[in-house]
mmCIF file of C-alpha atoms and ligand atoms in Angstrom:
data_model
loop_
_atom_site.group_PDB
_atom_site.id
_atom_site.type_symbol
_atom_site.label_atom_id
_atom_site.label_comp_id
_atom_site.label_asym_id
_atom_site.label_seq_id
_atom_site.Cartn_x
_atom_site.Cartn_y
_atom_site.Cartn_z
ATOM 1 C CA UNK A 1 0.688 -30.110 -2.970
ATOM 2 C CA UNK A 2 -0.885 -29.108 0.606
ATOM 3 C CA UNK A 3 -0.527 -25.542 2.011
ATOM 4 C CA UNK A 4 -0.002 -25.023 5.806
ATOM 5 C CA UNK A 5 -3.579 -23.395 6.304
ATOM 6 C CA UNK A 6 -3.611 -24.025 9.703
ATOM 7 C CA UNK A 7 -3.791 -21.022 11.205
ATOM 8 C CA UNK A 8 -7.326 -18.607 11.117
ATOM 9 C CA UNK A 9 -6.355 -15.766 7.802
ATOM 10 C CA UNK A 10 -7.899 -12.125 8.307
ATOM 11 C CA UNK A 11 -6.857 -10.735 5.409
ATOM 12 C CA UNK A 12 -9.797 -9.642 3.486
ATOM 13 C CA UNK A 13 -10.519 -7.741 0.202
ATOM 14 C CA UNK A 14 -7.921 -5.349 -1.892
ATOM 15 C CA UNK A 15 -7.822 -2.081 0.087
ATOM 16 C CA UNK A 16 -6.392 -0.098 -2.655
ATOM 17 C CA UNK A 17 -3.696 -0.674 -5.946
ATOM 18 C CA UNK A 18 -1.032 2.474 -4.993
ATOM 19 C CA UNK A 19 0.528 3.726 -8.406
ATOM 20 C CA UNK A 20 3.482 5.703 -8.163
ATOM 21 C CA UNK A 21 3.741 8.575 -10.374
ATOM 22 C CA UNK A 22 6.450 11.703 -10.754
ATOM 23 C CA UNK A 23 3.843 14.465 -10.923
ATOM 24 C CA UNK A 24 1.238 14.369 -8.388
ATOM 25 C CA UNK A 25 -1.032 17.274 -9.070
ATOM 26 C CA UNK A 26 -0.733 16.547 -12.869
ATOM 27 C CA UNK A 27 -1.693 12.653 -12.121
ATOM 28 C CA UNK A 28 -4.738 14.068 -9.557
ATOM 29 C CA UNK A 29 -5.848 16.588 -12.428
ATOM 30 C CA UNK A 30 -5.326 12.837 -14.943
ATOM 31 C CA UNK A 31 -7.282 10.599 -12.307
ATOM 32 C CA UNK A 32 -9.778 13.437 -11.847
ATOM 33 C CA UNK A 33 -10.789 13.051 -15.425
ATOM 34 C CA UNK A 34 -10.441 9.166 -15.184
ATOM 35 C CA UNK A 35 -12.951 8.979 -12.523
ATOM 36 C CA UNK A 36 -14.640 12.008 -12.910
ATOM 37 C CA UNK A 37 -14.088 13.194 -9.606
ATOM 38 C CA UNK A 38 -11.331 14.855 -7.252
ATOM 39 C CA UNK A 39 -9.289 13.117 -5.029
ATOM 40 C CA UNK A 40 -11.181 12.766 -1.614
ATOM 41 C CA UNK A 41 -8.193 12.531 0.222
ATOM 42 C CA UNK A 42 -4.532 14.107 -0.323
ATOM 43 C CA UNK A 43 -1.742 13.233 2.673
ATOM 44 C CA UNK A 44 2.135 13.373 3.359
ATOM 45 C CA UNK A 45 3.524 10.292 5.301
ATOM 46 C CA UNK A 46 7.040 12.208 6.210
ATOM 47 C CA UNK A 47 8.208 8.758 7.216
ATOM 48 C CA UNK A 48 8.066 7.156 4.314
ATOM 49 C CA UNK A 49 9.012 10.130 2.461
ATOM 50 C CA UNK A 50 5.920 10.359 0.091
ATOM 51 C CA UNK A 51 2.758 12.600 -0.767
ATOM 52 C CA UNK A 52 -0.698 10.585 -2.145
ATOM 53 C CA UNK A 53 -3.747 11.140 -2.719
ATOM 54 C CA UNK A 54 -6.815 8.549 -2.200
ATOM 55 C CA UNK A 55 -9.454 8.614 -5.505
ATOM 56 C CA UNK A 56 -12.597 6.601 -5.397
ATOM 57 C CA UNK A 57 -14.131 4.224 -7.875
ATOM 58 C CA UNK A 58 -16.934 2.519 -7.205
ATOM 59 C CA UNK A 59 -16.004 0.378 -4.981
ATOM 60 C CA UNK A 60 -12.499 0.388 -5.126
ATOM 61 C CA UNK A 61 -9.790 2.998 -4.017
ATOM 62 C CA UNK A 62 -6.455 3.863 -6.080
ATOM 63 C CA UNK A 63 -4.010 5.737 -3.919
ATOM 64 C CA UNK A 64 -1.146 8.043 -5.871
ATOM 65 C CA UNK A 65 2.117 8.326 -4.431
ATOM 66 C CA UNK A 66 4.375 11.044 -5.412
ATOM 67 C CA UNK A 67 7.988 10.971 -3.912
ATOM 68 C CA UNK A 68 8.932 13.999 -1.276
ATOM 69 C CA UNK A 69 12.925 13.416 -1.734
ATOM 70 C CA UNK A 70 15.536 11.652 -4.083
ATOM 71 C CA UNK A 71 16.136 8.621 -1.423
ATOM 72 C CA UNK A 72 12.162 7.800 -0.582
ATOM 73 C CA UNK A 73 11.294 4.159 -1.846
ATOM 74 C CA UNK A 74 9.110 5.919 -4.307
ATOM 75 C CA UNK A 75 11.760 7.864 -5.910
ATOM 76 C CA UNK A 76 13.863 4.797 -5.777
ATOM 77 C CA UNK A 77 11.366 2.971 -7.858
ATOM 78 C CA UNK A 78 10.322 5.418 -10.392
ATOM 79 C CA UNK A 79 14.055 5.310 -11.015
ATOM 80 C CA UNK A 80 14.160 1.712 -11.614
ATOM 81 C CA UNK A 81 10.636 0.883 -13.422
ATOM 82 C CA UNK A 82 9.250 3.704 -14.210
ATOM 83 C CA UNK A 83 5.534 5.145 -13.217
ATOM 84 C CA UNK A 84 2.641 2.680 -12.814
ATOM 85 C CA UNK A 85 1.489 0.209 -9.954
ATOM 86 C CA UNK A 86 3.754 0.371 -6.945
ATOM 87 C CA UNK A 87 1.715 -2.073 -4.764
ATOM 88 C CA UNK A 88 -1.257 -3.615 -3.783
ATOM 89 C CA UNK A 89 -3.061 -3.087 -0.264
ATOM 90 C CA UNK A 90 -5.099 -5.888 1.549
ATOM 91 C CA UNK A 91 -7.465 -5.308 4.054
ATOM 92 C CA UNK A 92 -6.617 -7.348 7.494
ATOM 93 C CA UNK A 93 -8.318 -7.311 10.687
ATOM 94 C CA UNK A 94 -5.604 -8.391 12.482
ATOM 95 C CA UNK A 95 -2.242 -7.257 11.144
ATOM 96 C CA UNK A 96 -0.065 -8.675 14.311
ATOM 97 C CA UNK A 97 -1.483 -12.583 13.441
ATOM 98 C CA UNK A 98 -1.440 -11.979 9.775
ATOM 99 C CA UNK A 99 2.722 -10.628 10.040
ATOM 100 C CA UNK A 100 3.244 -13.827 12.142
ATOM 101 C CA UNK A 101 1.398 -16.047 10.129
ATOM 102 C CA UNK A 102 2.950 -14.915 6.985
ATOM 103 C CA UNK A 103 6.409 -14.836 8.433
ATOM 104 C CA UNK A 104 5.743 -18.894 9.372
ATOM 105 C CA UNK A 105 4.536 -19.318 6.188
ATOM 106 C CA UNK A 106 8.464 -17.744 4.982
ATOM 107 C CA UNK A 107 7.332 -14.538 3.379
ATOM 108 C CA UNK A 108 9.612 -11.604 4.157
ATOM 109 C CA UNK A 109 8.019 -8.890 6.149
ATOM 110 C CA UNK A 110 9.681 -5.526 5.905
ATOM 111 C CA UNK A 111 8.845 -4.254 8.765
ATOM 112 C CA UNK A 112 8.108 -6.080 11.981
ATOM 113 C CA UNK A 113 6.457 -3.873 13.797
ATOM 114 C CA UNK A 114 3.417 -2.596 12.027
ATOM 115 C CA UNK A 115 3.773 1.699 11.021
ATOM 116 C CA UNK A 116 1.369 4.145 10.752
ATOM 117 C CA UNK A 117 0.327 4.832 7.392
ATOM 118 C CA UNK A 118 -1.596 7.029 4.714
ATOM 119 C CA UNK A 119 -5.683 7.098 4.655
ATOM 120 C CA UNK A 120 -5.245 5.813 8.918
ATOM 121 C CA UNK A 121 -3.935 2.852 8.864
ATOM 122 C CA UNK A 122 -1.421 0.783 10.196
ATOM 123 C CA UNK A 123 0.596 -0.917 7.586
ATOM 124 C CA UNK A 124 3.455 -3.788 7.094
ATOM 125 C CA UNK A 125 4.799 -4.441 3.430
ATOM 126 C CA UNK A 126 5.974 -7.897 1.847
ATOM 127 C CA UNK A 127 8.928 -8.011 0.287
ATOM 128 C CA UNK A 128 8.347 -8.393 -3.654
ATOM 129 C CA UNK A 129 11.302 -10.697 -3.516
ATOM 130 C CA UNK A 130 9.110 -13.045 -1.763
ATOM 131 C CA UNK A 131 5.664 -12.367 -3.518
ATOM 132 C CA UNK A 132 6.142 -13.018 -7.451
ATOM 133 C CA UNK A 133 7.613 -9.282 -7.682
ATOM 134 C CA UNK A 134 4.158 -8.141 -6.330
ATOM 135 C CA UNK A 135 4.922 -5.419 -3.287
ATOM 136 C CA UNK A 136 1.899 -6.285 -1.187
ATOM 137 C CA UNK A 137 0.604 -4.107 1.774
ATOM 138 C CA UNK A 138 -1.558 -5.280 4.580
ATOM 139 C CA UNK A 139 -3.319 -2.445 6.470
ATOM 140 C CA UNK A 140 -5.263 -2.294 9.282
ATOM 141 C CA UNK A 141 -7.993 0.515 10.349
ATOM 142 C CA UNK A 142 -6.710 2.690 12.738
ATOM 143 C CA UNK A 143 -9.809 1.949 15.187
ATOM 144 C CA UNK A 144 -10.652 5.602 17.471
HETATM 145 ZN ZN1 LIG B 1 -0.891 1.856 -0.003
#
């Protein structure tokens, strides 16, 4: 079976895994431990209706996202799987080609029109419903 690769991909490594969790400054003081360091990071995204906070690990970044009211997706989650990994973040370095490429390729986008998000970054989501159940975010440095 072929794939359409026809088109030039610039999505890159894993930004970050986001976990969603009910208590934030309890999960900070948990991840603290974890890592063995604070959070370098903590940020509200009123649009989306969540607070997180951005740990480091080697390598790799873990953001936590705590819910600021009943109806934010995060809330909404909790309530139907319970804490634990919300979503995981790709790096792209072009997130207009990438939500046109993907939406070709039949993968739901949620929102068209790329949003600013957490850590500065703009950022689409797939819809799990189209990715194996996985809710994948593509973000994009926020260049200065
Ligand atoms: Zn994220």
């Amino acid at each position: 079976m072929g794939f359409p690769l026809s088109r030039e991909v610039s999505m890159k490594k894993i930004e970050h895994i986001g976990i969603a969790v009910k208590d934030l400054e309890l999960s900070n003081e948990l991840f603290s431990k974890l890592f063995g360091k604070s959070p370098y990071k903590t940020e509200s995204v009123e649009s989306e209706g969540v607070k997180t906070s951005f740990f480091e690990a080697g390598p790799n970044k873990i953001e936590l996202l705590e819910a600021t009211h009943p109806e934010s997706p995060i809330a909404k989650f909790i309530e139907k799987k319970g804490e634990g990994i919300h979503h995981i973040a790709f790096a792209v370095d072009d997130i207009e080609a990438e939500i046109e490429r993907l939406t070709t390729n039949g993968f739901i986008v949620l929102n068209k029109t790329p949003k600013k998000g957490a850590d500065n970054k703009l950022v689409v989501f797939l819809h799990p419903k189209s990715t194996n159940g996985v809710l994948i975010e593509l973000c994009q440095e926020i260049k200065p």
